[in-house]
Amino acid sequence: EDKTPSLSITAADDGRVLLHCHAECSTEDILGALGLTFNDLYPDNGSSKIKQTIAAAYDYVDADGRLLYQAVRYIPKGFKQRRPDGNGSWVWGLGDVQRVLYRLPEVIKGIEQDSHIFLVEGCKDCDNLAAEGFIATTNSGGAKNWKDSLAVFLKGANVVVLGDNDESGKERVKKVSTSLYGVAKAIKVVELPGLKEKEDVSDWLAAGNTKEDLIRIVKATEAWEPLINNNSYQQDITKWPRSVAKEALYGLAGDIIKTIEPHTEADPIALLSQFLVAFGNITNRGGYFTAESDQHGTNLFITLVGETAKGRKGTSWGYVKRLFKSIDEDWTLGDRKSVV
């Protein structure tokens, strides 16, 4: 979906074709767009290629149940995606078709009923969970192809994230959970006990674990919160930073904030933000900076959020307002209500 060419194609010493998309498209997507399979990336050294056969085709539909595209699973293992061409046939690759979640109508109904929505890695896992009475969904294109735009479909949902037991599965869990944080109503990241390397929830169910076992594990799992690792401690990112990095208080603005800070209870970041807003306003759009070929004015808009009577939002504006009024007594922004 990017506007500049970003696909690297090289040949390895052993004859393999190596593909890398700098826009992070998966190899499956690239091959699907070309109508190729993984076999086509390997040299034909006189031996016959393994013929792949379709094992399953999973429909991705819109909220009204209209087919948008399919994820196709092959034997030997391989995946491609295709969309209807409008004439009863298929076009390989997704083109500009809207990306949606698997089993979307069921997901929408489940959110309305405040049910748990299980977010897993594959369509087969979704179908196996659905057979047990759960509502489950995923994205097409594999573990690395989750898009933030898909999070909107899970707005207000109680999401249970189940990952495959391998490195890519763990990375996917982190990626989708972060993407859904603040969008979903609640997120639980569940680690299934007894999974071997590369196994998933389908393997877990096949090993004899039951629907009741999964319900019990989900109930016992606490809500997920994102954490930032910082050497000796972990800090919840929903909390305000303990201190301001010195790099933030840079140049003239930084010097002014450091001068004001000892004399006020206002947060230094609030002071800095207010200062930059006032500076951009007083210089008007005549001043600008250039990014590539575009000119950007210095106008800036912010929203300060804090506890009533404790956040010191008005205090931070008062100091900045007084400073700029002393520079230009005719400046009028300071007389308007600008802090909510």
Short mmCIF file of C-alpha atoms in Angstrom, two decimals:
data_model
loop_
_atom_site.label_atom_id
_atom_site.label_comp_id
_atom_site.label_asym_id
_atom_site.label_seq_id
_atom_site.Cartn_x
_atom_site.Cartn_y
_atom_site.Cartn_z
CA GLU A 1 0.00 0.00 0.00
CA ASP A 2 2.99 2.32 -0.01
CA LYS A 3 3.57 4.76 -2.87
CA THR A 4 7.16 3.90 -3.69
CA PRO A 5 8.73 0.61 -4.85
CA SER A 6 9.90 -1.36 -1.84
CA LEU A 7 10.29 -5.00 -2.86
CA SER A 8 13.79 -6.45 -2.89
CA ILE A 9 14.37 -9.60 -4.96
CA THR A 10 17.72 -11.34 -4.85
CA ALA A 11 19.13 -14.78 -5.66
CA ALA A 12 20.96 -16.78 -3.00
CA ASP A 13 24.10 -18.77 -3.80
CA ASP A 14 22.08 -22.01 -3.78
CA GLY A 15 19.63 -20.69 -6.36
CA ARG A 16 16.79 -19.75 -4.04
CA VAL A 17 14.88 -16.53 -4.75
CA LEU A 18 14.81 -14.24 -1.71
CA LEU A 19 11.99 -11.72 -1.28
CA HIS A 20 11.86 -8.84 1.20
CA CYS A 21 9.18 -6.15 1.30
CA HIS A 22 10.28 -3.00 3.13
CA ALA A 23 6.61 -2.14 3.73
CA GLU A 24 6.38 -5.36 5.79
CA CYS A 25 4.11 -7.30 3.44
CA SER A 26 4.35 -11.01 4.14
CA THR A 27 5.95 -13.41 1.67
CA GLU A 28 2.53 -15.10 1.39
CA ASP A 29 1.01 -11.79 0.21
CA ILE A 30 3.76 -11.24 -2.34
CA LEU A 31 3.40 -14.75 -3.73
CA GLY A 32 -0.38 -14.44 -3.72
CA ALA A 33 -0.24 -11.23 -5.75
CA LEU A 34 1.94 -13.01 -8.33
CA GLY A 35 -0.03 -16.24 -8.35
CA LEU A 36 3.01 -18.17 -7.11
CA THR A 37 3.75 -20.57 -4.27
CA PHE A 38 6.78 -21.16 -2.08
CA ASN A 39 7.89 -23.93 -4.45
CA ASP A 40 8.49 -21.31 -7.12
CA LEU A 41 11.20 -19.73 -4.97
CA TYR A 42 13.38 -22.84 -5.09
CA PRO A 43 15.57 -23.95 -8.00
CA ASP A 44 14.32 -26.74 -10.24
CA ASN A 45 17.36 -29.01 -10.23
CA GLY A 46 15.83 -31.59 -12.52
CA SER A 47 13.52 -32.87 -9.82
CA SER A 48 9.77 -32.51 -10.07
CA LYS A 49 8.14 -29.91 -7.87
CA ILE A 50 5.71 -30.97 -5.17
CA LYS A 51 2.17 -30.38 -6.34
CA GLN A 52 0.10 -28.45 -3.83
CA THR A 53 -3.60 -29.08 -3.37
CA ILE A 54 -6.15 -26.87 -1.64
CA ALA A 55 -6.92 -28.14 1.85
CA ALA A 56 -9.36 -25.40 2.87
CA ALA A 57 -10.64 -21.99 1.82
CA TYR A 58 -11.73 -19.57 4.53
CA ASP A 59 -14.24 -16.85 3.68
CA TYR A 60 -13.66 -13.31 4.91
CA VAL A 61 -16.97 -11.43 4.77
CA ASP A 62 -18.19 -7.95 5.65
CA ALA A 63 -20.64 -7.11 8.44
CA ASP A 64 -23.57 -8.12 6.21
CA GLY A 65 -22.02 -11.46 5.25
CA ARG A 66 -20.91 -10.49 1.73
CA LEU A 67 -17.77 -12.29 0.58
CA LEU A 68 -14.74 -10.00 0.30
CA TYR A 69 -11.89 -12.49 -0.08
CA GLN A 70 -10.61 -15.92 0.89
CA ALA A 71 -7.55 -17.27 2.65
CA VAL A 72 -6.57 -20.54 0.99
CA ARG A 73 -4.60 -23.24 2.82
CA TYR A 74 -2.63 -25.81 0.81
CA ILE A 75 -1.13 -29.25 1.35
CA PRO A 76 1.91 -29.31 1.62
CA LYS A 77 1.51 -26.34 3.94
CA GLY A 78 1.19 -23.03 2.18
CA PHE A 79 -1.19 -20.08 2.12
CA LYS A 80 -2.51 -17.75 -0.56
CA GLN A 81 -5.24 -15.14 -0.69
CA ARG A 82 -7.74 -14.47 -3.43
CA ARG A 83 -10.73 -12.26 -4.11
CA PRO A 84 -13.78 -12.67 -6.37
CA ASP A 85 -13.40 -11.13 -9.82
CA GLY A 86 -17.15 -10.51 -10.19
CA ASN A 87 -17.47 -13.11 -12.95
CA GLY A 88 -17.52 -16.28 -10.92
CA SER A 89 -13.74 -16.68 -10.80
CA TRP A 90 -10.86 -15.46 -8.63
CA VAL A 91 -8.04 -12.92 -8.66
CA TRP A 92 -4.99 -13.88 -6.59
CA GLY A 93 -3.94 -11.29 -4.01
CA LEU A 94 -6.11 -8.80 -2.15
CA GLY A 95 -5.48 -5.61 -4.09
CA ASP A 96 -7.31 -2.71 -2.46
CA VAL A 97 -10.13 -4.81 -0.99
CA GLN A 98 -11.07 -3.88 2.58
CA ARG A 99 -9.30 -6.04 5.18
CA VAL A 100 -11.64 -7.47 7.81
CA LEU A 101 -11.56 -9.99 10.63
CA TYR A 102 -12.47 -13.63 10.07
CA ARG A 103 -16.08 -14.53 11.04
CA LEU A 104 -16.87 -10.81 11.37
CA PRO A 105 -20.70 -11.05 11.72
CA GLU A 106 -20.26 -13.40 14.70
CA VAL A 107 -17.70 -11.04 16.23
CA ILE A 108 -20.10 -8.08 15.96
CA LYS A 109 -22.91 -10.08 17.55
CA GLY A 110 -20.58 -11.29 20.31
CA ILE A 111 -19.52 -7.74 21.18
CA GLU A 112 -23.17 -6.71 21.42
CA GLN A 113 -23.79 -9.60 23.82
CA ASP A 114 -20.65 -8.78 25.85
CA SER A 115 -19.18 -12.22 25.10
CA HIS A 116 -15.49 -13.04 25.08
CA ILE A 117 -13.92 -12.72 21.62
CA PHE A 118 -10.96 -15.06 21.16
CA LEU A 119 -8.25 -13.63 18.92
CA VAL A 120 -6.03 -16.42 17.59
CA GLU A 121 -3.46 -16.87 14.85
CA GLY A 122 -5.20 -19.04 12.25
CA CYS A 123 -8.61 -19.67 10.69
CA LYS A 124 -8.43 -23.35 11.61
CA ASP A 125 -8.05 -22.36 15.27
CA CYS A 126 -11.10 -20.09 14.95
CA ASP A 127 -13.21 -22.88 13.50
CA ASN A 128 -12.10 -25.33 16.19
CA LEU A 129 -12.99 -22.85 18.92
CA ALA A 130 -16.33 -22.12 17.24
CA ALA A 131 -17.08 -25.86 17.33
CA GLU A 132 -16.70 -25.62 21.12
CA GLY A 133 -19.16 -22.73 21.31
CA PHE A 134 -16.69 -19.83 21.46
CA ILE A 135 -16.55 -16.73 19.26
CA ALA A 136 -13.12 -16.55 17.63
CA THR A 137 -11.45 -14.46 14.96
CA THR A 138 -8.13 -13.73 13.28
CA ASN A 139 -6.59 -11.78 10.43
CA SER A 140 -5.47 -13.09 7.07
CA GLY A 141 -1.85 -13.26 5.99
CA GLY A 142 -0.24 -14.86 9.02
CA ALA A 143 1.24 -13.83 12.35
CA LYS A 144 3.07 -10.73 11.09
CA ASN A 145 0.19 -9.28 9.09
CA TRP A 146 -1.94 -7.76 11.82
CA LYS A 147 -2.89 -4.19 10.88
CA ASP A 148 -3.88 -1.51 13.40
CA SER A 149 -6.86 -0.71 11.17
CA LEU A 150 -8.37 -4.06 12.20
CA ALA A 151 -8.59 -2.97 15.84
CA VAL A 152 -11.71 -0.91 15.13
CA PHE A 153 -13.69 -4.14 14.61
CA LEU A 154 -12.99 -5.04 18.26
CA LYS A 155 -13.94 -1.70 19.76
CA GLY A 156 -15.62 -2.28 23.12
CA ALA A 157 -14.91 -6.03 23.03
CA ASN A 158 -13.74 -8.36 25.77
CA VAL A 159 -10.79 -9.85 23.92
CA VAL A 160 -8.91 -13.01 24.84
CA VAL A 161 -5.60 -13.28 22.96
CA LEU A 162 -4.24 -16.78 22.38
CA GLY A 163 -0.83 -17.07 20.74
CA ASP A 164 1.02 -19.96 19.14
CA ASN A 165 3.84 -21.28 21.32
CA ASP A 166 6.79 -19.95 19.30
CA GLU A 167 8.67 -16.69 18.90
CA SER A 168 6.47 -15.36 16.09
CA GLY A 169 3.41 -16.23 18.16
CA LYS A 170 4.72 -14.31 21.14
CA GLU A 171 5.55 -11.31 18.97
CA ARG A 172 2.05 -11.42 17.51
CA VAL A 173 0.48 -11.48 20.97
CA LYS A 174 2.45 -8.37 21.94
CA LYS A 175 1.61 -6.61 18.68
CA VAL A 176 -2.15 -7.24 18.68
CA SER A 177 -2.52 -6.55 22.41
CA THR A 178 -0.77 -3.20 22.08
CA SER A 179 -2.87 -2.39 19.00
CA LEU A 180 -6.12 -3.14 20.87
CA TYR A 181 -5.20 -1.36 24.11
CA GLY A 182 -7.57 1.55 24.65
CA VAL A 183 -9.87 0.25 21.87
CA ALA A 184 -11.11 -3.02 23.31
CA LYS A 185 -13.11 -2.96 26.53
CA ALA A 186 -10.71 -5.44 28.14
CA ILE A 187 -7.80 -7.63 27.04
CA LYS A 188 -6.67 -10.93 28.51
CA VAL A 189 -3.53 -12.65 27.25
CA VAL A 190 -3.89 -16.36 27.99
CA GLU A 191 -0.97 -18.79 28.00
CA LEU A 192 -2.28 -22.32 27.67
CA PRO A 193 -0.53 -24.82 29.96
CA GLY A 194 1.20 -27.83 28.47
CA LEU A 195 1.78 -26.50 24.96
CA LYS A 196 4.87 -27.81 23.20
CA GLU A 197 7.03 -25.70 20.89
CA LYS A 198 5.01 -24.39 17.91
CA GLU A 199 1.72 -25.81 19.20
CA ASP A 200 -1.50 -23.77 19.34
CA VAL A 201 -5.00 -23.88 20.80
CA SER A 202 -6.07 -26.52 18.26
CA ASP A 203 -3.30 -28.81 19.50
CA TRP A 204 -4.32 -28.01 23.07
CA LEU A 205 -7.92 -29.06 22.43
CA ALA A 206 -6.80 -32.15 20.51
CA ALA A 207 -4.75 -33.19 23.56
CA GLY A 208 -7.97 -33.66 25.53
CA ASN A 209 -8.43 -30.28 27.15
CA THR A 210 -12.05 -29.14 27.32
CA LYS A 211 -14.21 -26.09 26.85
CA GLU A 212 -14.65 -25.93 30.62
CA ASP A 213 -10.86 -25.98 31.09
CA LEU A 214 -10.48 -22.98 28.79
CA ILE A 215 -13.29 -21.04 30.49
CA ARG A 216 -11.66 -21.67 33.87
CA ILE A 217 -8.25 -20.45 32.63
CA VAL A 218 -9.74 -17.30 31.09
CA LYS A 219 -11.60 -16.44 34.30
CA ALA A 220 -8.39 -16.87 36.32
CA THR A 221 -6.36 -14.62 33.99
CA GLU A 222 -6.03 -10.97 34.94
CA ALA A 223 -6.55 -8.15 32.46
CA TRP A 224 -3.51 -7.33 30.35
CA GLU A 225 -1.70 -4.00 30.77
CA PRO A 226 1.20 -2.83 28.57
CA LEU A 227 4.55 -2.53 30.29
CA ILE A 228 7.73 -0.66 29.42
CA ASN A 229 10.95 -2.43 30.35
CA ASN A 230 13.54 0.03 31.61
CA ASN A 231 16.55 -1.82 32.98
CA SER A 232 15.86 -2.28 36.70
CA TYR A 233 12.12 -1.63 36.76
CA GLN A 234 8.94 -1.99 34.75
CA GLN A 235 6.70 1.00 34.38
CA ASP A 236 3.02 0.91 33.50
CA ILE A 237 2.66 3.21 30.48
CA THR A 238 -0.73 4.37 31.74
CA LYS A 239 1.09 6.13 34.58
CA TRP A 240 2.72 9.54 34.17
CA PRO A 241 6.52 9.40 33.69
CA ARG A 242 8.55 9.63 36.88
CA SER A 243 10.76 12.39 35.51
CA VAL A 244 11.36 14.37 32.35
CA ALA A 245 14.28 13.39 30.13
CA LYS A 246 16.76 16.25 29.88
CA GLU A 247 16.58 16.02 26.07
CA ALA A 248 12.95 17.20 26.23
CA LEU A 249 13.91 20.52 27.77
CA TYR A 250 15.97 21.73 24.82
CA GLY A 251 17.17 25.19 23.82
CA LEU A 252 15.40 28.43 24.74
CA ALA A 253 12.11 26.70 25.57
CA GLY A 254 13.92 24.29 27.87
CA ASP A 255 15.79 27.08 29.60
CA ILE A 256 12.55 28.96 30.27
CA ILE A 257 10.76 25.87 31.63
CA LYS A 258 13.72 25.03 33.88
CA THR A 259 13.61 28.59 35.21
CA ILE A 260 9.87 28.44 35.96
CA GLU A 261 9.72 24.86 37.27
CA PRO A 262 11.16 25.43 40.80
CA HIS A 263 8.46 28.04 41.48
CA THR A 264 5.35 26.06 40.53
CA GLU A 265 3.59 22.74 41.10
CA ALA A 266 2.71 22.59 37.39
CA ASP A 267 4.08 19.61 35.49
CA PRO A 268 7.11 20.59 33.34
CA ILE A 269 5.69 18.80 30.29
CA ALA A 270 2.47 20.80 30.68
CA LEU A 271 4.53 23.98 30.92
CA LEU A 272 6.54 23.05 27.83
CA SER A 273 3.42 22.17 25.83
CA GLN A 274 1.72 25.43 26.77
CA PHE A 275 4.87 27.38 25.88
CA LEU A 276 5.05 25.80 22.41
CA VAL A 277 1.36 26.52 21.77
CA ALA A 278 1.77 30.16 22.77
CA PHE A 279 4.98 30.53 20.75
CA GLY A 280 3.33 29.13 17.64
CA ASN A 281 0.39 31.46 18.08
CA ILE A 282 2.38 34.62 18.64
CA THR A 283 4.66 33.99 15.65
CA ASN A 284 1.62 33.27 13.46
CA ARG A 285 1.89 31.20 10.25
CA GLY A 286 4.55 33.48 8.84
CA GLY A 287 7.12 31.30 10.56
CA TYR A 288 7.45 27.71 9.42
CA PHE A 289 9.75 24.74 9.20
CA THR A 290 10.30 22.52 6.18
CA ALA A 291 9.85 18.74 6.09
CA GLU A 292 10.91 17.39 2.68
CA SER A 293 9.18 19.79 0.27
CA ASP A 294 6.33 20.84 2.58
CA GLN A 295 6.16 23.92 4.77
CA HIS A 296 4.58 23.51 8.19
CA GLY A 297 3.43 26.43 10.31
CA THR A 298 4.26 26.66 13.99
CA ASN A 299 0.64 26.40 15.14
CA LEU A 300 0.13 23.61 17.65
CA PHE A 301 -2.95 22.26 19.41
CA ILE A 302 -2.87 20.28 22.65
CA THR A 303 -5.25 18.78 25.20
CA LEU A 304 -4.12 18.54 28.83
CA VAL A 305 -5.79 15.81 30.87
CA GLY A 306 -5.48 15.57 34.63
CA GLU A 307 -7.42 15.14 37.84
CA THR A 308 -9.65 18.05 38.79
CA ALA A 309 -7.94 20.35 41.31
CA LYS A 310 -4.83 18.14 41.21
CA GLY A 311 -3.62 18.20 37.61
CA ARG A 312 -2.52 21.87 37.79
CA LYS A 313 -3.63 22.40 34.19
CA GLY A 314 -4.60 26.04 34.74
CA THR A 315 -1.41 26.70 36.70
CA SER A 316 0.74 25.63 33.78
CA TRP A 317 -1.10 28.03 31.46
CA GLY A 318 -0.96 30.93 33.90
CA TYR A 319 2.84 31.13 33.94
CA VAL A 320 3.12 30.91 30.16
CA LYS A 321 0.34 33.44 29.63
CA ARG A 322 2.05 35.96 31.93
CA LEU A 323 5.38 35.48 30.17
CA PHE A 324 4.04 36.14 26.68
CA LYS A 325 1.82 39.02 27.80
CA SER A 326 4.95 40.68 29.19
CA ILE A 327 6.49 40.41 25.71
CA ASP A 328 3.42 41.62 23.79
CA GLU A 329 0.72 43.28 25.89
CA ASP A 330 -1.67 43.30 22.93
CA TRP A 331 -1.51 39.53 22.54
CA THR A 332 -5.09 38.26 22.96
CA LEU A 333 -4.82 34.47 23.22
CA GLY A 334 -4.07 34.76 26.91
CA ASP A 335 -7.53 36.28 27.51
CA ARG A 336 -9.37 33.29 26.01
CA LYS A 337 -10.34 30.10 27.80
CA SER A 338 -7.90 27.62 26.28
CA VAL A 339 -7.56 24.95 28.96
CA VAL A 340 -10.35 22.46 29.61
#
